[in-house]
Amino acid sequence: MSDAPTDRLTRHLSRMAQVLGTHGLLLVTLAAGLVPALLLALVAGGVYEAVAEEDGVAALDHPVLAAAKSMRSPGLDTALTWFTNLGGTVGLPLLATVAVALLCRWQRSWTPLILTASAAAGSLLMTVAGKALVGRSRPPLSDAVPPYEYSDSFPSGHSLNSMVVAGTIAYLLVVYLGSRRARIITVLTAAVFVVAMGLSRVYLGHHWLTDVLVAWSLGLAWLAILITVHRLLRVRRLRNLPAA
């Protein structure tokens, strides 16, 4: 099904292609996506280096955890434990499945499923590989809120996967929605969800701050690549479209 926002985006890309040429538009799109991805990857590398050398931003890990512990209360502990489960191995797949099913039905397209599945697969691979390669220990159990977690700490899987999945769904909604206000609300909602998820991991003592920071950096870099690929595929389709 062709929706009005998508039609407008296609016409906009078609006009840009007339000015830049299809190849020029492909190059501009590629640069616009891959440059941020490279910069974010460098940020992630900088965080890893700080963790390995125990300096730089890693110096904030213990003070931030201490500050989080000072804010704890039984009610807030329970609320954030329930919330953080939304980003876990059960909660996030369920939320993503519902959202993707609704998007596929709305658009009568498999694009949301393909893009979100690719996004989730990449973030899961980065999470598993990062934990295996770095092998960093979580904060001591005495500093954590039960139920305790025992896998490696770096990067935060909840933070990375929620960034990628929520970001992908938000991107698709921005493409599909016709209202500027609705698009802004979508982006802000996704951003609040992702930030709250990451901070909840630190608050509960399940991760160090740098585990979350590197997860956000890797997640944004992967999102930039995915969105760039989607944009490139859309631009390539212009070759088969009449001039706007």
Coordinates of N, CA and C in Angstrom, one line a residue:
M1 N 0.8 -1.2 0.0 CA 0.0 0.0 0.0 C 0.9 1.2 0.0
S2 N 0.6 2.2 -0.8 CA 1.3 3.5 -0.9 C 0.7 4.5 0.0
D3 N 1.3 5.0 1.0 CA 0.7 6.0 1.9 C 1.2 7.4 1.5
A4 N 0.5 8.4 1.9 CA 0.8 9.8 1.5 C 2.1 10.3 2.0
P5 N 2.6 10.0 3.2 CA 3.9 10.5 3.6 C 5.0 9.8 2.8
T6 N 4.8 8.5 2.5 CA 5.8 7.8 1.6 C 5.8 8.4 0.2
D7 N 4.7 8.8 -0.3 CA 4.6 9.4 -1.6 C 5.3 10.7 -1.6
R8 N 5.1 11.5 -0.6 CA 5.8 12.8 -0.5 C 7.3 12.7 -0.4
L9 N 7.7 11.7 0.4 CA 9.2 11.4 0.5 C 9.7 11.0 -0.9
T10 N 9.0 10.2 -1.6 CA 9.5 9.7 -2.9 C 9.6 10.9 -3.9
R11 N 8.6 11.8 -3.8 CA 8.7 13.0 -4.7 C 9.8 13.9 -4.3
H12 N 10.1 14.0 -3.0 CA 11.2 14.8 -2.6 C 12.5 14.2 -3.0
L13 N 12.7 12.9 -2.9 CA 13.9 12.3 -3.4 C 14.0 12.4 -4.9
S14 N 12.9 12.3 -5.6 CA 13.0 12.4 -7.0 C 13.4 13.8 -7.5
R15 N 13.0 14.8 -6.8 CA 13.5 16.2 -7.1 C 14.9 16.3 -6.8
M16 N 15.4 15.8 -5.7 CA 16.8 15.8 -5.4 C 17.6 15.1 -6.4
A17 N 17.1 14.0 -6.9 CA 17.8 13.2 -7.9 C 17.9 14.0 -9.2
Q18 N 16.9 14.8 -9.5 CA 17.0 15.6 -10.7 C 18.1 16.6 -10.6
V19 N 18.4 17.1 -9.4 CA 19.5 18.1 -9.2 C 20.8 17.4 -9.1
L20 N 20.9 16.4 -8.4 CA 22.2 15.7 -8.1 C 22.5 14.6 -9.1
G21 N 21.4 14.1 -9.7 CA 21.6 12.8 -10.4 C 21.4 11.7 -9.5
T22 N 21.0 10.5 -10.0 CA 20.7 9.4 -9.1 C 22.0 8.9 -8.4
H23 N 23.1 8.9 -9.1 CA 24.4 8.5 -8.5 C 24.8 9.5 -7.5
G24 N 24.6 10.8 -7.7 CA 25.0 11.8 -6.8 C 24.2 11.7 -5.5
L25 N 22.9 11.5 -5.7 CA 22.0 11.3 -4.5 C 22.4 10.1 -3.7
L26 N 22.8 9.0 -4.4 CA 23.3 7.8 -3.7 C 24.6 8.1 -2.8
L27 N 25.5 8.9 -3.4 CA 26.7 9.2 -2.7 C 26.4 10.1 -1.5
V28 N 25.5 11.1 -1.7 CA 25.2 12.0 -0.6 C 24.5 11.2 0.5
T29 N 23.6 10.3 0.2 CA 22.9 9.5 1.2 C 23.9 8.6 1.9
L30 N 24.8 8.0 1.2 CA 25.8 7.1 1.8 C 26.7 7.9 2.8
A31 N 27.1 9.1 2.4 CA 28.0 9.9 3.2 C 27.2 10.3 4.5
A32 N 25.9 10.7 4.3 CA 25.1 11.2 5.4 C 24.9 10.2 6.5
G33 N 24.9 8.9 6.1 CA 24.7 7.8 7.0 C 26.0 7.2 7.6
L34 N 27.0 7.1 6.7 CA 28.2 6.4 7.2 C 29.2 7.3 8.0
V35 N 29.1 8.6 7.7 CA 30.0 9.5 8.5 C 29.6 9.5 10.0
P36 N 28.3 9.7 10.3 CA 27.9 9.5 11.7 C 28.2 8.1 12.3
A37 N 28.0 7.1 11.5 CA 28.3 5.7 11.9 C 29.7 5.6 12.3
L38 N 30.6 6.1 11.5 CA 32.0 6.1 11.8 C 32.4 6.8 13.0
L39 N 31.8 8.0 13.2 CA 32.1 8.9 14.3 C 31.6 8.2 15.6
L40 N 30.5 7.6 15.5 CA 29.9 6.9 16.7 C 30.7 5.6 17.1
A41 N 31.2 5.0 16.0 CA 32.1 3.8 16.3 C 33.4 4.3 17.0
L42 N 33.9 5.4 16.6 CA 35.1 6.0 17.2 C 34.8 6.3 18.7
V43 N 33.6 6.8 18.9 CA 33.2 7.1 20.3 C 33.2 5.8 21.1
A44 N 32.6 4.8 20.6 CA 32.5 3.5 21.2 C 33.9 3.0 21.5
G45 N 34.8 3.1 20.5 CA 36.2 2.7 20.7 C 36.9 3.5 21.8
G46 N 36.6 4.8 21.9 CA 37.1 5.6 23.0 C 36.7 5.2 24.4
V47 N 35.4 4.8 24.5 CA 34.9 4.3 25.7 C 35.5 3.0 26.1
Y48 N 35.7 2.1 25.2 CA 36.4 0.8 25.4 C 37.8 1.1 25.9
E49 N 38.5 2.0 25.3 CA 39.9 2.3 25.7 C 39.9 2.8 27.1
A50 N 38.9 3.7 27.4 CA 38.9 4.2 28.8 C 38.6 3.1 29.8
V51 N 37.8 2.2 29.5 CA 37.5 1.1 30.4 C 38.7 0.2 30.5
A52 N 39.4 -0.1 29.4 CA 40.6 -0.9 29.5 C 41.7 -0.3 30.3
E53 N 41.9 1.0 30.2 CA 42.9 1.7 30.9 C 42.5 2.3 32.2
E54 N 41.2 2.1 32.5 CA 40.6 2.6 33.8 C 40.9 4.1 34.0
D55 N 40.6 4.9 32.9 CA 40.8 6.3 33.1 C 39.7 7.0 32.2
G56 N 39.8 8.3 32.0 CA 38.8 9.0 31.2 C 37.4 8.8 31.7
V57 N 36.5 8.6 30.9 CA 35.1 8.5 31.3 C 34.8 7.3 32.3
A58 N 35.7 6.3 32.2 CA 35.5 5.2 33.1 C 35.7 5.6 34.6
A59 N 36.3 6.8 34.8 CA 36.4 7.3 36.2 C 35.1 7.6 36.8
L60 N 34.1 7.8 36.0 CA 32.7 8.1 36.5 C 32.0 6.9 36.9
D61 N 32.4 5.7 36.6 CA 31.6 4.5 36.9 C 31.3 4.3 38.4
H62 N 32.3 4.4 39.2 CA 32.0 4.2 40.7 C 31.2 5.4 41.3
P63 N 31.6 6.6 41.0 CA 30.8 7.7 41.6 C 29.3 7.7 41.1
V64 N 29.1 7.4 39.8 CA 27.7 7.3 39.4 C 26.9 6.2 40.0
L65 N 27.6 5.0 40.2 CA 26.9 4.0 40.9 C 26.6 4.3 42.3
A66 N 27.5 5.0 43.0 CA 27.3 5.4 44.4 C 26.1 6.4 44.4
A67 N 26.0 7.3 43.5 CA 24.9 8.3 43.4 C 23.6 7.5 43.2
A68 N 23.6 6.5 42.4 CA 22.4 5.8 42.1 C 21.9 5.0 43.4
K69 N 22.9 4.5 44.1 CA 22.5 3.8 45.3 C 21.9 4.7 46.3
S70 N 22.4 5.9 46.4 CA 21.8 6.9 47.3 C 20.4 7.3 47.0
M71 N 19.9 7.1 45.8 CA 18.6 7.4 45.3 C 17.6 6.3 45.5
R72 N 18.0 5.1 45.9 CA 17.2 4.0 45.9 C 16.1 4.0 47.0
S73 N 15.0 3.4 46.7 CA 13.9 3.2 47.7 C 13.2 1.9 47.2
P74 N 12.5 1.2 48.1 CA 11.8 0.0 47.7 C 10.8 0.2 46.6
G75 N 10.0 1.3 46.6 CA 9.1 1.5 45.5 C 9.7 1.7 44.2
L76 N 10.8 2.6 44.2 CA 11.5 2.9 42.9 C 12.2 1.7 42.4
D77 N 12.8 0.9 43.3 CA 13.5 -0.3 42.9 C 12.6 -1.3 42.2
T78 N 11.4 -1.5 42.8 CA 10.4 -2.4 42.2 C 9.9 -1.8 40.8
A79 N 9.6 -0.5 40.7 CA 9.2 0.0 39.5 C 10.2 -0.1 38.4
L80 N 11.5 0.2 38.7 CA 12.5 0.1 37.7 C 12.9 -1.3 37.3
T81 N 12.7 -2.2 38.2 CA 12.9 -3.6 37.9 C 11.9 -4.1 36.9
W82 N 10.6 -3.7 37.1 CA 9.6 -4.0 36.1 C 9.9 -3.4 34.8
F83 N 10.3 -2.1 34.8 CA 10.6 -1.4 33.6 C 11.8 -2.0 32.8
T84 N 12.8 -2.3 33.5 CA 14.0 -2.8 32.8 C 13.7 -4.2 32.2
N85 N 12.7 -4.9 32.7 CA 12.4 -6.2 32.1 C 11.8 -6.0 30.7
L86 N 11.3 -4.8 30.4 CA 10.8 -4.5 29.0 C 11.9 -4.5 28.0
G87 N 13.1 -4.4 28.5 CA 14.3 -4.4 27.6 C 15.0 -5.7 27.6
G88 N 14.5 -6.7 28.2 CA 15.1 -8.0 28.4 C 14.8 -9.0 27.2
T89 N 15.2 -10.2 27.4 CA 15.1 -11.2 26.4 C 13.7 -11.7 26.1
V90 N 12.7 -11.3 27.0 CA 11.3 -11.6 26.8 C 10.5 -10.4 26.5
G91 N 10.7 -9.3 27.3 CA 9.9 -8.1 27.1 C 10.1 -7.4 25.8
L92 N 11.4 -7.2 25.4 CA 11.7 -6.5 24.2 C 11.2 -7.2 22.9
P93 N 11.5 -8.5 22.8 CA 10.9 -9.2 21.6 C 9.4 -9.2 21.5
L94 N 8.7 -9.2 22.7 CA 7.2 -9.1 22.7 C 6.8 -7.8 22.2
L95 N 7.4 -6.7 22.7 CA 7.0 -5.4 22.3 C 7.3 -5.2 20.8
A96 N 8.5 -5.7 20.4 CA 8.9 -5.5 18.9 C 7.9 -6.3 18.0
T97 N 7.5 -7.5 18.5 CA 6.6 -8.3 17.6 C 5.3 -7.6 17.4
V98 N 4.7 -7.1 18.5 CA 3.4 -6.4 18.4 C 3.6 -5.1 17.5
A99 N 4.6 -4.3 17.7 CA 4.8 -3.1 16.9 C 5.0 -3.5 15.5
V100 N 5.8 -4.5 15.2 CA 6.1 -4.8 13.8 C 4.9 -5.4 13.1
A101 N 4.1 -6.2 13.8 CA 2.9 -6.8 13.3 C 1.9 -5.7 12.9
L102 N 1.8 -4.7 13.8 CA 0.9 -3.6 13.5 C 1.4 -2.7 12.3
L103 N 2.7 -2.5 12.2 CA 3.2 -1.8 11.1 C 3.1 -2.5 9.8
C104 N 3.3 -3.8 9.8 CA 3.2 -4.6 8.5 C 1.7 -4.6 8.1
R105 N 0.8 -4.7 9.0 CA -0.6 -4.7 8.6 C -1.0 -3.3 8.1
W106 N -0.6 -2.3 8.8 CA -0.9 -0.9 8.3 C -0.4 -0.6 6.9
Q107 N 0.9 -1.0 6.7 CA 1.5 -0.6 5.4 C 1.3 -1.7 4.4
R108 N 0.8 -2.9 4.8 CA 0.7 -4.0 3.9 C 2.0 -4.3 3.2
S109 N 3.1 -4.3 4.0 CA 4.4 -4.5 3.5 C 5.2 -5.3 4.5
W110 N 6.2 -6.1 4.0 CA 7.1 -6.8 4.9 C 8.3 -6.0 5.3
T111 N 8.4 -4.8 4.8 CA 9.6 -3.9 5.2 C 9.8 -3.8 6.7
P112 N 8.8 -3.5 7.5 CA 9.1 -3.3 8.9 C 9.6 -4.6 9.5
L113 N 9.1 -5.8 9.1 CA 9.7 -7.0 9.6 C 11.1 -7.2 9.2
I114 N 11.4 -7.0 8.0 CA 12.8 -7.3 7.5 C 13.8 -6.3 8.1
L115 N 13.4 -5.0 8.2 CA 14.3 -4.0 8.8 C 14.5 -4.2 10.3
T116 N 13.4 -4.5 11.0 CA 13.5 -4.7 12.4 C 14.3 -6.0 12.8
A117 N 14.0 -7.0 12.0 CA 14.7 -8.3 12.3 C 16.2 -8.2 12.0
S118 N 16.6 -7.5 10.9 CA 18.0 -7.2 10.6 C 18.6 -6.4 11.7
A119 N 17.9 -5.4 12.2 CA 18.4 -4.5 13.3 C 18.7 -5.3 14.5
A120 N 17.7 -6.1 14.9 CA 17.8 -6.9 16.2 C 18.9 -7.9 16.1
A121 N 19.0 -8.6 14.9 CA 20.1 -9.6 14.7 C 21.5 -9.0 14.9
G122 N 21.6 -7.8 14.3 CA 22.9 -7.1 14.4 C 23.2 -6.7 15.8
S123 N 22.2 -6.1 16.5 CA 22.5 -5.7 17.9 C 22.8 -6.9 18.8
L124 N 22.1 -8.0 18.6 CA 22.3 -9.2 19.4 C 23.7 -9.7 19.2
L125 N 24.1 -9.7 17.9 CA 25.5 -10.2 17.6 C 26.5 -9.3 18.3
M126 N 26.3 -8.0 18.2 CA 27.3 -7.1 18.9 C 27.3 -7.3 20.4
T127 N 26.1 -7.5 21.0 CA 26.0 -7.8 22.4 C 26.8 -9.0 22.8
V128 N 26.5 -10.1 22.1 CA 27.2 -11.4 22.4 C 28.7 -11.3 22.2
A129 N 29.1 -10.7 21.1 CA 30.5 -10.6 20.8 C 31.2 -9.7 21.7
G130 N 30.6 -8.6 22.1 CA 31.3 -7.6 23.0 C 31.5 -8.2 24.3
K131 N 30.5 -8.9 24.9 CA 30.6 -9.5 26.2 C 31.7 -10.6 26.2
A132 N 31.8 -11.4 25.1 CA 32.7 -12.5 25.0 C 34.2 -11.9 24.9
L133 N 34.3 -10.9 24.1 CA 35.7 -10.3 23.8 C 36.2 -9.5 25.0
V134 N 35.4 -8.7 25.7 CA 35.8 -7.9 26.8 C 35.8 -8.6 28.1
G135 N 34.8 -9.4 28.4 CA 34.7 -10.2 29.6 C 34.8 -9.4 30.9
R136 N 34.1 -8.2 30.8 CA 34.1 -7.3 32.0 C 33.1 -7.8 33.1
S137 N 33.5 -7.7 34.3 CA 32.6 -8.1 35.4 C 31.5 -7.0 35.7
R138 N 30.4 -7.4 36.1 CA 29.3 -6.4 36.5 C 29.7 -5.8 37.9
P139 N 29.0 -4.8 38.3 CA 29.2 -4.3 39.6 C 29.0 -5.4 40.7
P140 N 29.6 -5.3 41.8 CA 29.4 -6.3 42.8 C 27.9 -6.6 43.2
L141 N 27.6 -7.8 43.5 CA 26.2 -8.1 43.8 C 25.7 -7.3 45.0
S142 N 26.6 -7.0 45.9 CA 26.3 -6.2 47.1 C 25.8 -4.8 46.7
D143 N 26.1 -4.3 45.5 CA 25.7 -3.0 45.0 C 24.5 -3.1 44.1
A144 N 24.0 -4.3 43.9 CA 22.9 -4.5 42.9 C 21.6 -4.7 43.6
V145 N 20.5 -4.5 42.8 CA 19.1 -4.8 43.3 C 18.7 -6.1 42.7
P146 N 18.3 -7.0 43.5 CA 17.9 -8.3 43.0 C 16.6 -8.2 42.1
P147 N 16.4 -9.1 41.2 CA 17.2 -10.4 40.9 C 18.5 -10.1 40.3
Y148 N 19.5 -10.8 40.7 CA 20.9 -10.5 40.2 C 21.1 -11.1 38.8
E149 N 22.1 -10.5 38.1 CA 22.4 -11.0 36.8 C 23.9 -11.3 36.8
Y150 N 24.3 -12.3 36.0 CA 25.6 -12.9 36.2 C 26.4 -12.9 34.9
S151 N 25.9 -12.5 33.8 CA 26.6 -12.5 32.5 C 27.6 -11.4 32.5
D152 N 28.5 -11.4 31.5 CA 29.5 -10.3 31.4 C 28.8 -8.9 31.2
S153 N 29.5 -7.9 31.5 CA 28.8 -6.6 31.7 C 28.9 -5.7 30.5
F154 N 30.0 -5.8 29.6 CA 30.3 -4.8 28.6 C 30.0 -5.4 27.2
P155 N 29.1 -4.9 26.4 CA 28.2 -3.7 26.7 C 26.9 -4.1 27.3
S156 N 26.1 -3.2 27.7 CA 24.8 -3.4 28.2 C 23.9 -3.9 27.1
G157 N 23.4 -5.2 27.2 CA 22.6 -5.7 26.2 C 21.2 -5.0 26.2
H158 N 20.6 -4.7 27.3 CA 19.4 -4.0 27.4 C 19.4 -2.7 26.7
S159 N 20.5 -1.9 27.0 CA 20.7 -0.6 26.4 C 20.9 -0.7 24.9
L160 N 21.8 -1.6 24.4 CA 22.0 -1.7 23.0 C 20.8 -2.2 22.2
N161 N 20.2 -3.2 22.7 CA 19.1 -3.8 21.9 C 17.9 -2.8 22.0
S162 N 17.6 -2.2 23.1 CA 16.5 -1.2 23.1 C 16.7 0.0 22.2
M163 N 18.0 0.4 22.2 CA 18.3 1.5 21.3 C 18.1 1.1 19.8
V164 N 18.5 0.0 19.4 CA 18.4 -0.4 18.0 C 16.9 -0.7 17.6
V165 N 16.2 -1.5 18.5 CA 14.8 -1.9 18.2 C 13.9 -0.7 18.2
A166 N 14.0 0.1 19.3 CA 13.1 1.2 19.4 C 13.4 2.3 18.4
G167 N 14.7 2.4 18.1 CA 15.2 3.4 17.0 C 14.7 3.0 15.7
T168 N 14.7 1.7 15.3 CA 14.2 1.2 14.0 C 12.7 1.5 13.9
I169 N 12.0 1.1 14.9 CA 10.5 1.3 14.9 C 10.2 2.8 14.8
A170 N 10.9 3.6 15.6 CA 10.6 5.0 15.5 C 11.0 5.6 14.1
Y171 N 12.1 5.1 13.5 CA 12.4 5.6 12.1 C 11.3 5.2 11.2
L172 N 10.8 4.0 11.2 CA 9.7 3.6 10.3 C 8.5 4.4 10.5
L173 N 8.1 4.7 11.8 CA 7.0 5.6 12.0 C 7.2 7.0 11.5
V174 N 8.4 7.5 11.6 CA 8.7 8.8 11.1 C 8.5 8.8 9.5
V175 N 8.9 7.7 8.9 CA 8.7 7.6 7.4 C 7.2 7.5 7.1
Y176 N 6.4 6.8 7.9 CA 5.0 6.5 7.6 C 4.0 7.6 8.0
L177 N 4.3 8.3 9.1 CA 3.4 9.3 9.7 C 3.4 10.5 8.9
G178 N 2.2 11.1 8.7 CA 2.0 12.3 7.9 C 2.1 13.6 8.8
S179 N 1.9 13.5 10.1 CA 1.9 14.7 10.9 C 3.3 14.9 11.5
R180 N 3.7 16.2 11.4 CA 5.0 16.5 11.9 C 5.0 16.4 13.5
R181 N 3.9 16.8 14.1 CA 3.8 16.6 15.5 C 3.9 15.2 15.9
A182 N 3.2 14.3 15.2 CA 3.3 12.9 15.5 C 4.7 12.3 15.4
R183 N 5.4 12.8 14.4 CA 6.8 12.3 14.2 C 7.7 12.8 15.3
I184 N 7.5 14.0 15.8 CA 8.3 14.6 16.9 C 8.0 13.8 18.2
I185 N 6.7 13.5 18.4 CA 6.3 12.7 19.6 C 6.9 11.3 19.5
T186 N 6.9 10.8 18.3 CA 7.5 9.4 18.2 C 9.0 9.4 18.5
V187 N 9.7 10.4 18.0 CA 11.2 10.4 18.3 C 11.4 10.7 19.7
L188 N 10.7 11.6 20.3 CA 10.9 11.9 21.8 C 10.5 10.7 22.7
T189 N 9.5 10.0 22.3 CA 9.1 8.8 23.1 C 10.1 7.7 23.0
A190 N 10.7 7.5 21.8 CA 11.7 6.5 21.7 C 13.0 6.9 22.4
A191 N 13.3 8.2 22.4 CA 14.5 8.6 23.1 C 14.4 8.5 24.6
V192 N 13.2 8.8 25.1 CA 13.0 8.7 26.5 C 13.1 7.3 27.0
F193 N 12.5 6.4 26.2 CA 12.5 4.9 26.5 C 13.9 4.4 26.5
V194 N 14.7 4.8 25.5 CA 16.1 4.3 25.4 C 16.9 4.8 26.6
V195 N 16.8 6.1 26.8 CA 17.6 6.7 27.9 C 17.2 6.2 29.3
A196 N 15.9 6.0 29.5 CA 15.4 5.5 30.8 C 15.9 4.0 30.9
M197 N 15.9 3.3 29.8 CA 16.3 1.9 29.9 C 17.8 1.8 30.3
G198 N 18.6 2.6 29.7 CA 20.0 2.6 30.0 C 20.3 3.0 31.5
L199 N 19.7 4.1 31.9 CA 19.9 4.6 33.2 C 19.3 3.6 34.3
S200 N 18.3 2.9 33.9 CA 17.7 1.9 34.9 C 18.7 0.8 35.2
R201 N 19.5 0.5 34.2 CA 20.5 -0.5 34.4 C 21.6 -0.1 35.3
V202 N 22.0 1.2 35.3 CA 23.0 1.7 36.2 C 22.3 1.8 37.6
Y203 N 21.1 2.4 37.7 CA 20.4 2.5 39.0 C 20.3 1.2 39.7
L204 N 20.0 0.1 39.0 CA 19.8 -1.2 39.6 C 21.1 -1.9 39.9
G205 N 22.2 -1.3 39.5 CA 23.5 -1.9 39.8 C 23.8 -3.1 38.9
H206 N 23.2 -3.2 37.8 CA 23.4 -4.3 36.9 C 24.5 -4.0 35.8
H207 N 24.8 -2.7 35.7 CA 25.8 -2.3 34.7 C 26.5 -1.1 35.2
W208 N 27.8 -0.9 34.8 CA 28.5 0.4 34.9 C 28.0 1.4 33.9
L209 N 28.2 2.7 34.2 CA 27.8 3.7 33.3 C 28.5 3.5 31.9
T210 N 29.7 3.1 31.8 CA 30.4 3.0 30.6 C 29.9 1.8 29.7
D211 N 29.3 0.8 30.4 CA 28.6 -0.3 29.7 C 27.5 0.3 28.9
V212 N 26.8 1.2 29.5 CA 25.6 1.8 28.8 C 26.0 2.8 27.7
L213 N 27.1 3.6 28.0 CA 27.5 4.6 27.0 C 28.0 3.9 25.7
V214 N 28.8 2.8 25.9 CA 29.3 2.1 24.7 C 28.1 1.4 23.9
A215 N 27.1 1.0 24.7 CA 25.9 0.4 24.0 C 25.2 1.4 23.2
W216 N 25.0 2.6 23.8 CA 24.3 3.6 23.0 C 25.1 4.0 21.8
S217 N 26.4 4.1 21.9 CA 27.2 4.5 20.7 C 27.1 3.4 19.6
L218 N 27.3 2.2 20.0 CA 27.2 1.1 19.0 C 25.8 1.0 18.4
G219 N 24.8 1.2 19.3 CA 23.4 1.1 18.8 C 23.1 2.2 17.8
L220 N 23.6 3.4 18.1 CA 23.3 4.5 17.1 C 24.1 4.3 15.8
A221 N 25.3 3.8 15.9 CA 26.1 3.5 14.7 C 25.4 2.5 13.8
W222 N 24.9 1.4 14.4 CA 24.2 0.4 13.7 C 22.9 0.9 13.1
L223 N 22.2 1.8 13.8 CA 21.0 2.4 13.3 C 21.4 3.3 12.1
A224 N 22.4 4.0 12.2 CA 22.8 4.9 11.1 C 23.1 4.1 9.8
I225 N 23.7 2.9 10.0 CA 24.0 2.0 8.8 C 22.7 1.5 8.3
L226 N 21.8 1.0 9.1 CA 20.5 0.4 8.7 C 19.7 1.5 7.9
I227 N 19.6 2.6 8.5 CA 18.8 3.7 7.9 C 19.4 4.1 6.5
T228 N 20.8 4.1 6.5 CA 21.4 4.5 5.2 C 21.1 3.4 4.2
V229 N 21.2 2.2 4.5 CA 20.9 1.1 3.5 C 19.4 1.3 3.0
H230 N 18.5 1.5 4.0 CA 17.1 1.7 3.6 C 16.9 2.9 2.7
R231 N 17.6 4.0 3.0 CA 17.5 5.2 2.1 C 18.1 4.9 0.7
L232 N 19.3 4.2 0.7 CA 19.9 3.9 -0.6 C 19.0 3.0 -1.4
L233 N 18.3 2.0 -0.8 CA 17.4 1.2 -1.6 C 16.2 2.0 -2.1
R234 N 15.8 3.0 -1.3 CA 14.7 3.9 -1.8 C 15.1 4.8 -3.0
V235 N 16.4 5.3 -2.9 CA 16.9 6.1 -3.9 C 17.1 5.3 -5.2
R236 N 17.5 4.1 -5.1 CA 17.7 3.3 -6.3 C 16.4 3.0 -7.0
R237 N 15.3 3.0 -6.3 CA 14.0 2.8 -6.9 C 13.6 3.9 -7.8
L238 N 14.2 5.1 -7.5 CA 13.9 6.3 -8.4 C 14.2 6.1 -9.8
R239 N 15.1 5.2 -10.1 CA 15.4 4.9 -11.5 C 14.2 4.4 -12.3
N240 N 13.3 3.7 -11.6 CA 12.2 3.2 -12.2 C 10.9 4.0 -12.1
L241 N 11.1 5.2 -11.5 CA 9.9 6.1 -11.3 C 9.9 7.2 -12.3
P242 N 8.8 7.7 -12.7 CA 8.7 8.9 -13.6 C 9.1 10.1 -12.8
A243 N 9.6 11.1 -13.5 CA 10.0 12.4 -12.9 C 8.8 13.0 -12.2
A244 N 9.1 13.6 -11.0 CA 8.0 14.2 -10.3 C 7.6 15.6 -10.9

